[in-house]
Short mmCIF file of C-alpha atoms in Angstrom, two decimals:
data_model
loop_
_atom_site.label_atom_id
_atom_site.label_comp_id
_atom_site.label_asym_id
_atom_site.label_seq_id
_atom_site.Cartn_x
_atom_site.Cartn_y
_atom_site.Cartn_z
CA MET A 23 -6.92 -25.54 74.03
CA SER A 24 -10.22 -25.79 75.69
CA VAL A 25 -10.39 -22.11 75.43
CA LEU A 26 -10.19 -22.55 71.70
CA PHE A 27 -12.36 -25.79 71.22
CA GLY A 28 -14.82 -24.34 73.84
CA HIS A 29 -16.17 -21.94 70.88
CA LYS A 30 -16.44 -24.83 68.72
CA GLU A 31 -19.30 -23.53 66.93
CA HIS A 32 -18.47 -20.43 66.02
CA LEU A 33 -15.93 -21.39 64.82
CA VAL A 34 -17.46 -23.27 62.00
CA ARG A 35 -20.06 -20.93 61.36
CA MET A 36 -17.27 -17.95 60.13
CA ALA A 37 -15.60 -21.33 58.49
CA ALA A 38 -19.22 -21.53 56.97
CA LEU A 39 -19.23 -18.08 55.31
CA PHE A 40 -16.35 -17.99 54.76
CA GLY A 41 -17.14 -21.09 52.58
CA VAL A 42 -20.42 -19.89 50.70
CA GLY A 43 -17.65 -15.55 50.04
CA VAL A 44 -15.22 -18.52 48.19
CA VAL A 45 -18.51 -19.32 46.46
CA ALA A 46 -20.30 -16.59 45.56
CA PHE A 47 -16.85 -15.08 44.68
CA LEU A 48 -16.38 -17.91 42.37
CA VAL A 49 -19.31 -17.94 40.71
CA LEU A 50 -19.26 -14.15 40.23
CA GLN A 51 -16.02 -14.96 38.60
CA ALA A 52 -17.23 -16.93 36.23
CA LEU A 53 -20.27 -15.14 35.24
CA LEU A 54 -18.25 -10.91 35.47
CA VAL A 55 -15.16 -12.11 33.71
CA PRO A 56 -15.12 -12.37 30.06
CA LYS A 57 -14.30 -15.88 27.83
CA GLY A 58 -10.45 -16.07 27.23
CA PHE A 59 -9.52 -13.09 29.87
CA GLY A 60 -6.33 -13.00 30.63
CA VAL A 61 -5.14 -16.72 28.37
CA TYR A 62 -1.96 -13.88 26.68
CA GLY A 63 -2.58 -10.90 29.19
CA HIS A 64 -5.08 -8.43 30.34
CA TYR A 65 -7.54 -8.21 27.31
CA ARG A 66 -10.19 -11.26 25.94
CA ALA A 67 -7.28 -13.87 24.35
CA GLY A 68 -10.66 -13.79 21.08
CA ALA A 69 -10.29 -9.97 20.31
CA LEU A 70 -6.96 -11.38 18.55
CA GLU A 71 -8.51 -12.90 16.16
CA GLU A 72 -12.15 -10.07 15.95
CA ASN A 73 -8.93 -8.00 14.99
CA ARG A 74 -8.40 -10.47 11.74
CA ALA A 75 -11.90 -11.45 10.83
CA ARG A 76 -11.99 -8.41 8.36
CA PRO A 77 -12.44 -8.43 4.99
CA VAL A 78 -9.66 -6.95 3.21
CA ALA A 79 -10.32 -3.56 0.61
CA PHE A 80 -6.30 -3.32 -1.24
CA ALA A 81 -5.66 -6.89 -3.04
CA GLY A 82 -2.20 -6.32 -2.57
CA ARG A 83 0.31 -6.06 -5.87
CA ALA A 84 1.15 -10.01 -5.92
CA ALA A 85 -3.08 -10.22 -6.31
CA CYS A 86 -2.33 -8.09 -9.30
CA VAL A 87 -0.39 -9.45 -11.68
CA GLU A 88 -1.34 -13.56 -11.47
CA CYS A 89 -4.24 -11.91 -13.88
CA HIS A 90 -1.90 -8.34 -15.35
CA SER A 91 0.70 -10.30 -15.83
CA ASP A 92 1.98 -8.08 -19.05
CA VAL A 93 2.39 -4.82 -16.03
CA PRO A 94 5.25 -5.64 -15.21
CA GLU A 95 6.47 -5.78 -17.90
CA ALA A 96 5.46 -2.90 -19.15
CA MET A 97 6.21 -1.61 -15.80
CA LYS A 98 10.23 -3.00 -16.18
CA GLY A 99 13.30 -0.38 -15.24
CA GLY A 100 10.16 2.60 -15.90
CA ARG A 101 10.61 4.96 -12.75
CA HIS A 102 7.33 3.45 -11.98
CA GLU A 103 8.59 0.00 -11.62
CA GLY A 104 8.23 0.62 -7.49
CA VAL A 105 4.81 1.85 -7.14
CA ARG A 106 1.84 -0.71 -6.69
CA CYS A 107 -1.20 -1.47 -8.77
CA GLU A 108 -3.54 0.46 -6.16
CA ALA A 109 -1.44 3.03 -5.02
CA CYS A 110 -3.10 4.47 -8.83
CA HIS A 111 -6.08 2.63 -9.17
CA GLY A 112 -6.89 2.44 -6.04
CA PRO A 113 -8.39 -0.47 -3.76
CA LEU A 114 -9.10 -3.89 -5.47
CA ALA A 115 -10.01 -6.63 -3.94
CA ALA A 116 -13.21 -7.62 -5.23
CA HIS A 117 -11.95 -7.02 -8.31
CA ALA A 118 -9.40 -9.70 -7.53
CA GLY A 119 -12.44 -11.74 -5.73
CA ASP A 120 -14.37 -11.82 -8.95
CA PRO A 121 -13.35 -9.74 -12.20
CA ALA A 122 -16.69 -9.21 -13.22
CA GLU A 123 -18.23 -7.88 -10.08
CA LYS A 124 -16.15 -5.12 -9.72
CA GLN A 125 -14.20 -3.17 -12.70
CA ALA A 126 -11.34 -1.09 -12.01
CA VAL A 127 -11.69 2.64 -13.57
CA ARG A 128 -8.62 4.69 -15.53
CA PRO A 129 -8.17 6.95 -13.69
CA ASP A 130 -7.97 10.74 -14.73
CA SER A 131 -4.24 11.82 -15.07
CA ARG A 132 -4.14 15.34 -14.56
CA VAL A 133 -5.74 14.73 -11.49
CA LEU A 134 -3.58 11.61 -10.23
CA CYS A 135 -0.30 12.21 -11.18
CA ALA A 136 -0.90 16.25 -9.78
CA ARG A 137 -1.12 14.57 -6.74
CA CYS A 138 2.70 13.37 -6.31
CA HIS A 139 4.17 15.28 -9.11
CA ALA A 140 2.91 19.02 -8.32
CA ALA A 141 5.31 21.26 -7.53
CA ASN A 142 5.24 22.01 -3.77
CA VAL A 143 8.40 23.15 -1.87
CA ALA A 144 7.63 20.26 0.68
CA ARG A 145 8.62 17.62 -1.75
CA PRO A 146 12.49 15.87 -1.26
CA ALA A 147 13.66 18.13 -3.97
CA ARG A 148 15.47 15.78 -6.14
CA PHE A 149 11.51 14.05 -7.03
CA PRO A 150 10.02 14.93 -10.21
CA GLN A 151 7.70 17.61 -10.01
CA VAL A 152 6.09 20.37 -12.42
CA ASP A 153 3.70 23.10 -12.36
CA LEU A 154 1.22 21.16 -14.18
CA VAL A 155 -0.33 24.49 -16.33
CA GLU A 156 3.59 25.49 -16.98
CA HIS A 157 4.30 21.72 -17.81
CA ALA A 158 1.23 20.92 -20.11
CA GLY A 159 -1.57 23.54 -20.17
CA LYS A 160 -4.59 21.53 -20.21
CA GLU A 161 -3.35 18.72 -21.83
CA ALA A 162 -3.73 15.26 -20.11
CA CYS A 163 -0.54 13.40 -18.78
CA THR A 164 -0.74 10.68 -20.81
CA GLY A 165 -0.79 12.49 -24.22
CA CYS A 166 3.03 12.22 -23.85
CA HIS A 167 4.11 9.69 -20.40
CA LYS A 168 2.94 6.22 -20.51
CA ALA A 169 1.21 5.98 -17.10
CA HIS A 170 3.72 2.34 -16.37
CA ASN A 171 6.18 3.50 -16.99
CA PRO A 172 6.50 7.55 -18.10
CA LEU A 173 9.29 9.31 -18.98
CA ALA A 174 9.49 5.70 -22.18
CA PRO A 175 9.77 7.47 -25.46
CA ALA A 176 6.65 8.35 -26.99
CA PRO A 177 4.83 5.96 -29.91
CA ALA A 178 5.03 7.05 -32.79
CA GLY A 179 2.00 8.83 -34.19
CA GLN A 180 1.80 10.22 -30.61
CA PRO A 181 3.49 14.01 -29.55
CA GLY A 182 6.34 14.70 -27.73
CA ALA A 183 9.97 13.08 -27.58
CA ILE A 184 9.91 13.90 -23.63
CA ASP A 185 12.16 15.26 -22.32
CA THR A 186 14.72 13.02 -19.74
CA GLY A 187 17.04 15.69 -18.56
CA GLY A 188 16.44 17.88 -15.11
CA THR A 189 13.99 15.83 -13.48
CA LYS A 190 17.25 13.42 -11.28
CA MET B 26 12.61 -45.45 40.88
CA ASN B 27 14.95 -43.09 39.15
CA GLN B 28 12.65 -41.94 36.20
CA ASP B 29 9.51 -41.91 38.76
CA ARG B 30 12.80 -39.43 40.68
CA ARG B 31 13.25 -37.25 37.74
CA GLU B 32 9.62 -36.69 36.86
CA PHE B 33 8.98 -35.34 40.76
CA LEU B 34 12.23 -33.02 40.32
CA ALA B 35 10.85 -31.40 37.00
CA ARG B 36 7.41 -31.31 38.20
CA SER B 37 8.48 -29.63 41.09
CA GLY B 38 10.98 -26.93 39.67
CA LYS B 39 8.60 -26.31 37.79
CA LEU B 40 6.09 -26.01 40.92
CA LEU B 41 8.93 -23.09 42.87
CA LEU B 42 9.54 -21.45 39.25
CA LEU B 43 6.21 -20.76 37.74
CA THR B 44 3.24 -19.77 40.53
CA GLY B 45 0.16 -20.42 39.46
CA ALA B 46 -0.40 -16.81 36.72
CA ALA B 47 2.68 -17.75 35.14
CA GLN B 48 2.82 -20.77 34.74
CA VAL B 49 -1.48 -20.33 32.52
CA ALA B 50 0.99 -17.67 30.69
CA PHE B 51 4.21 -20.16 29.60
CA GLU B 52 1.30 -22.49 28.93
CA ALA B 53 0.12 -20.13 27.06
CA VAL B 54 3.07 -18.98 24.61
CA LEU B 55 4.03 -22.45 24.13
CA ARG B 56 1.13 -23.05 22.80
CA GLY B 57 1.54 -19.70 20.57
CA GLU B 58 -1.31 -18.44 18.77
CA PRO B 59 -4.65 -17.12 19.20
CA GLU B 60 -7.74 -19.76 18.89
CA ALA B 61 -8.29 -20.69 15.45
CA ALA B 62 -5.00 -19.56 13.74
CA PRO B 63 -4.05 -22.26 11.91
CA ASN B 64 -1.24 -21.24 9.89
CA TYR B 65 0.03 -18.00 11.63
CA ARG B 66 1.58 -18.20 14.99
CA THR B 67 1.61 -14.89 17.01
CA THR B 68 5.13 -15.75 18.99
CA ASP B 69 7.28 -16.06 15.25
CA HIS B 70 6.25 -12.18 15.15
CA TRP B 71 7.08 -9.03 16.07
CA TRP B 72 5.98 -6.02 14.13
CA ALA B 73 7.51 -2.46 13.13
CA MET B 74 7.58 0.07 10.32
CA THR B 75 9.85 1.98 8.94
CA ILE B 76 9.10 5.87 7.65
CA ASP B 77 11.41 7.91 5.63
CA VAL B 78 11.23 11.40 5.83
CA GLU B 79 12.99 12.47 3.27
CA LYS B 80 11.52 9.90 0.34
CA CYS B 81 8.08 10.80 1.64
CA ILE B 82 6.47 13.65 -0.93
CA GLY B 83 2.59 14.27 1.02
CA CYS B 84 0.50 12.22 -1.40
CA GLY B 85 -2.20 11.94 0.14
CA ASN B 86 -2.29 8.10 -0.26
CA CYS B 87 -1.91 5.95 3.11
CA VAL B 88 -4.07 8.74 4.66
CA ARG B 89 -6.84 7.80 1.14
CA ALA B 90 -6.25 3.81 2.09
CA CYS B 91 -6.74 3.54 5.01
CA LYS B 92 -10.15 4.95 5.85
CA GLU B 93 -10.48 3.05 2.62
CA GLU B 94 -9.23 -0.14 4.25
CA ASN B 95 -10.11 0.50 8.07
CA ASP B 96 -13.52 1.60 7.02
CA VAL B 97 -12.59 5.00 9.38
CA PRO B 98 -15.01 7.77 8.94
CA ARG B 99 -14.56 10.60 6.23
CA GLU B 100 -15.18 13.32 8.23
CA PRO B 101 -12.10 15.20 8.44
CA PHE B 102 -10.39 14.72 12.46
CA TYR B 103 -10.82 11.06 12.60
CA PHE B 104 -7.68 9.45 10.91
CA ARG B 105 -5.61 6.44 12.11
CA THR B 106 -2.79 8.22 10.06
CA TRP B 107 -2.28 11.44 8.60
CA VAL B 108 0.65 13.09 7.29
CA GLU B 109 1.38 16.53 8.97
CA ARG B 110 3.52 19.47 6.87
CA TYR B 111 5.98 21.20 9.18
CA HIS B 112 7.67 23.82 8.00
CA VAL B 113 11.15 25.78 9.21
CA PRO B 114 12.04 28.97 9.75
CA GLU B 115 15.26 29.07 8.45
CA GLY B 116 17.60 27.82 11.73
CA ASP B 117 14.53 27.44 14.55
CA ILE B 118 13.92 24.15 14.71
CA GLU B 119 11.51 25.38 18.36
CA HIS B 120 8.94 26.85 16.48
CA PRO B 121 7.74 25.08 13.43
CA GLU B 122 4.63 26.05 11.03
CA VAL B 123 2.56 22.77 11.02
CA ASP B 124 -0.47 22.45 8.92
CA SER B 125 -2.14 19.18 8.01
CA PRO B 126 -5.15 19.80 5.47
CA ASN B 127 -7.93 17.31 6.07
CA GLY B 128 -4.47 14.70 7.47
CA GLY B 129 -3.62 15.28 4.02
CA TYR B 130 -6.25 13.60 2.46
CA ASP B 131 -7.07 16.61 -0.52
CA GLY B 132 -3.12 16.41 -1.14
CA PHE B 133 -1.28 20.24 -0.12
CA PRO B 134 -2.25 22.64 -1.73
CA GLU B 135 1.18 25.14 -2.34
CA LYS B 136 1.69 27.77 0.59
CA TYR B 137 5.87 28.62 1.09
CA ARG B 138 8.08 29.87 -0.84
CA SER B 139 11.52 28.55 -1.13
CA GLY B 140 14.51 30.99 -0.74
CA ASP B 141 13.64 32.45 2.41
CA GLY B 142 16.23 29.69 4.10
CA SER B 143 12.93 28.14 5.28
CA LYS B 144 12.32 24.48 5.11
CA SER B 145 9.75 22.34 4.59
CA PHE B 146 8.47 18.30 5.16
CA PHE B 147 5.59 15.94 5.70
CA VAL B 148 6.05 13.49 7.81
CA PRO B 149 2.89 10.80 8.15
CA LYS B 150 2.50 9.82 11.44
CA LEU B 151 0.33 7.37 12.46
CA CYS B 152 0.20 5.19 16.13
CA ASN B 153 4.01 3.84 17.37
CA GLN B 154 3.03 0.59 18.23
CA CYS B 155 4.66 1.17 21.23
CA ALA B 156 6.32 -1.73 22.88
CA HIS B 157 5.12 0.04 26.66
CA SER B 158 1.98 1.94 25.54
CA PRO B 159 0.79 4.51 27.16
CA CYS B 160 -2.22 3.81 26.54
CA VAL B 161 -2.89 0.79 27.44
CA GLN B 162 -1.75 1.29 30.24
CA VAL B 163 -4.63 3.97 31.23
CA CYS B 164 -7.16 1.46 30.16
CA PRO B 165 -8.91 0.40 33.36
CA VAL B 166 -10.88 -2.91 31.10
CA GLY B 167 -8.38 -4.24 29.34
CA ALA B 168 -9.96 -3.18 26.17
CA THR B 169 -7.13 -2.19 24.59
CA PHE B 170 -3.70 -4.73 24.50
CA GLU B 171 -0.29 -5.65 23.33
CA SER B 172 -0.28 -8.33 21.07
CA PRO B 173 1.66 -11.40 21.46
CA ASP B 174 3.07 -9.94 17.72
CA GLY B 175 3.42 -6.52 19.17
CA VAL B 176 0.94 -4.76 17.55
CA VAL B 177 -1.68 -2.47 20.10
CA LEU B 178 -4.79 -3.19 19.24
CA VAL B 179 -8.58 -2.32 19.79
CA ASP B 180 -11.38 -5.01 22.12
CA LYS B 181 -14.02 -3.32 20.52
CA THR B 182 -16.28 -5.23 21.51
CA TYR B 183 -15.59 -4.95 25.39
CA CYS B 184 -14.43 -0.33 25.66
CA LEU B 185 -16.44 1.81 28.28
CA GLY B 186 -15.73 4.66 25.70
CA CYS B 187 -14.15 6.28 28.55
CA ARG B 188 -11.13 8.31 26.33
CA TYR B 189 -8.55 7.50 28.63
CA CYS B 190 -6.79 5.85 26.33
CA VAL B 191 -7.30 9.26 24.22
CA GLN B 192 -5.70 11.87 26.96
CA ALA B 193 -2.34 9.18 27.43
CA CYS B 194 -1.81 8.84 24.17
CA PRO B 195 1.09 11.52 23.67
CA TYR B 196 0.99 10.86 19.42
CA GLY B 197 -2.55 11.37 19.70
CA CYS B 198 -3.33 8.61 17.20
CA ARG B 199 -6.39 7.46 19.49
CA PHE B 200 -10.47 8.96 18.33
CA ILE B 201 -13.38 8.18 19.54
CA ASP B 202 -15.77 7.02 16.92
CA PRO B 203 -18.89 8.34 16.29
CA ARG B 204 -21.13 5.80 15.27
CA SER B 205 -20.15 3.13 18.23
CA GLU B 206 -19.06 5.17 20.48
CA THR B 207 -15.53 3.56 20.70
CA VAL B 208 -11.54 4.21 20.61
CA ASP B 209 -10.59 2.94 17.16
CA LYS B 210 -7.15 3.78 15.90
CA CYS B 211 -4.62 2.49 14.18
CA SER B 212 -4.43 -1.35 14.24
CA LEU B 213 -1.39 -1.61 11.72
CA CYS B 214 -3.74 -3.49 9.36
CA TYR B 215 -3.98 -6.69 11.65
CA HIS B 216 -6.99 -8.42 9.50
CA ARG B 217 -4.17 -8.09 6.69
CA ILE B 218 -0.69 -8.77 8.40
CA THR B 219 -1.62 -11.24 9.99
CA ARG B 220 -2.29 -13.17 5.91
CA GLY B 221 0.89 -11.92 4.37
CA LEU B 222 0.36 -9.17 2.82
CA THR B 223 1.16 -5.43 3.56
CA THR B 224 -0.88 -2.68 5.96
CA ALA B 225 -3.19 -0.38 3.06
CA CYS B 226 -0.05 2.30 3.67
CA CYS B 227 2.41 0.86 2.56
CA GLU B 228 0.59 -0.75 -0.05
CA THR B 229 -0.12 2.47 -1.27
CA CYS B 230 2.80 4.27 -0.97
CA PRO B 231 3.64 4.86 -4.00
CA THR B 232 8.15 5.65 -3.27
CA ALA B 233 7.64 3.47 -0.17
CA ALA B 234 8.81 6.35 2.89
CA ARG B 235 6.50 3.47 4.81
CA VAL B 236 7.78 -0.48 5.25
CA LEU B 237 6.28 -2.34 7.52
CA GLY B 238 8.48 -5.03 9.61
CA ASP B 239 8.92 -7.96 10.65
CA LEU B 240 11.76 -7.44 13.86
CA LYS B 241 11.52 -11.33 14.16
CA ASN B 242 11.92 -11.66 10.75
CA PRO B 243 15.76 -12.06 10.23
CA LYS B 244 15.72 -11.70 6.46
CA ASP B 245 13.45 -9.05 7.31
CA PRO B 246 14.80 -5.75 4.65
CA ILE B 247 13.87 -3.91 7.86
CA HIS B 248 17.15 -4.90 10.33
CA GLU B 249 19.28 -3.21 7.13
CA PHE B 250 17.44 -0.37 7.04
CA LEU B 251 17.38 -0.14 10.04
CA ARG B 252 21.14 -0.92 10.09
CA ALA B 253 22.06 1.88 7.66
CA HIS B 254 20.26 4.91 8.64
CA LYS B 255 20.42 6.79 11.72
CA VAL B 256 16.44 6.25 12.17
CA GLN B 257 14.83 8.34 15.69
CA VAL B 258 11.08 7.75 16.70
CA LEU B 259 8.52 10.68 18.23
CA LYS B 260 9.07 11.33 21.79
CA PRO B 261 12.62 9.23 22.62
CA GLN B 262 12.06 11.02 26.40
CA MET B 263 8.70 9.36 27.04
CA ALA B 264 9.82 5.87 27.11
CA THR B 265 7.16 4.64 25.57
CA GLY B 266 9.45 2.09 23.11
CA SER B 267 7.71 3.13 19.87
CA LYS B 268 8.76 0.53 17.23
CA THR B 269 7.39 3.20 14.29
CA TYR B 270 11.26 4.62 12.65
CA TYR B 271 11.46 7.39 11.04
CA ASN B 272 14.90 7.50 8.75
CA GLY B 273 15.28 12.04 8.26
CA LEU B 274 13.92 13.38 11.22
CA ASP B 275 14.27 16.88 12.18
CA GLY B 276 14.77 18.36 15.54
CA SER B 277 11.30 20.02 15.45
CA VAL B 278 8.84 17.44 14.50
CA ARG B 279 6.69 16.58 18.05
#
């Protein structure tokens, strides 16, 4: 016992050094570890918020039909009923936010329709697809088809009763 | 006296069960949401995606929409999602011919003929949102992580750009953004899905080949899809816990 406490000074010095070490560790940890690190896991909790805090480019169908309620009506029962607005019209969150600021552009039907309906052997065989030139020459697709309901009968005065056979 | 004893037992029980670190984590779970996220509780969701290969027509809408929504560099080879075209000679699933011109951004010019016994089809790819992600495991600084709602995210302000995760991802889903020299990848449109919207790719997919699902929502149609179809994940042998489920996936797909 006396052997141990005979060198009390050494013990105190060691304890002091240890104490300084602990304090230095805590200070460094507080300085170096970013805020929120470890709250949910081995990452900054704030990163979740940062990932969320970005503007959207596509408004989503619900926002479109708030004003354009006539379009779902026109698409009803048609082959394009399940296609959402921005699939063809492009990102329009800016338009949904302020209709005056950004206007939707009418896409070129020869380009737009071909993206899905130009014949391609890799497409599922049951998906309606045509050789564009053979099918329509240089005509715009919208000359015969209504984009919102492509197989609907042609309105009076427009060419082409559309053959609905063979597309299934 | 009796009340005191109960309290004492409860507290010591908690201390026994939950040591320091676990207790902090448990409290975070109880709180259930990142700060300043009023209507969205991360613990209420577990995001996943289903992809029906038999419905994909290779139009490239998802690729274009993704670049638009997430400000992905427009040059080729930077993609958060892309579409591959597989061409498999008859019966030879070991040697498929795979191409993905500009990730499918401009569609796929016809280059195969039918009738020679071969088959062709499109496979959309994106981050598989693995529950046990190899990319998260290798990150030396905790700049990429699995969020409590099951999305693998990147902390751009904390990423060093060391590229370990780019090599670790078995699906090739990560790239270094040349503007910031930090890693980027599909975030499953985290800024959209936490606001009640679907992802940009699902929003614009004309055939609903890709559908976002919440596995924690019992009313989500994803449950019916997973029941009704024989689904597969990519590279199941890697045990990544992928949450991107493919229907109609051919054995030739890597």
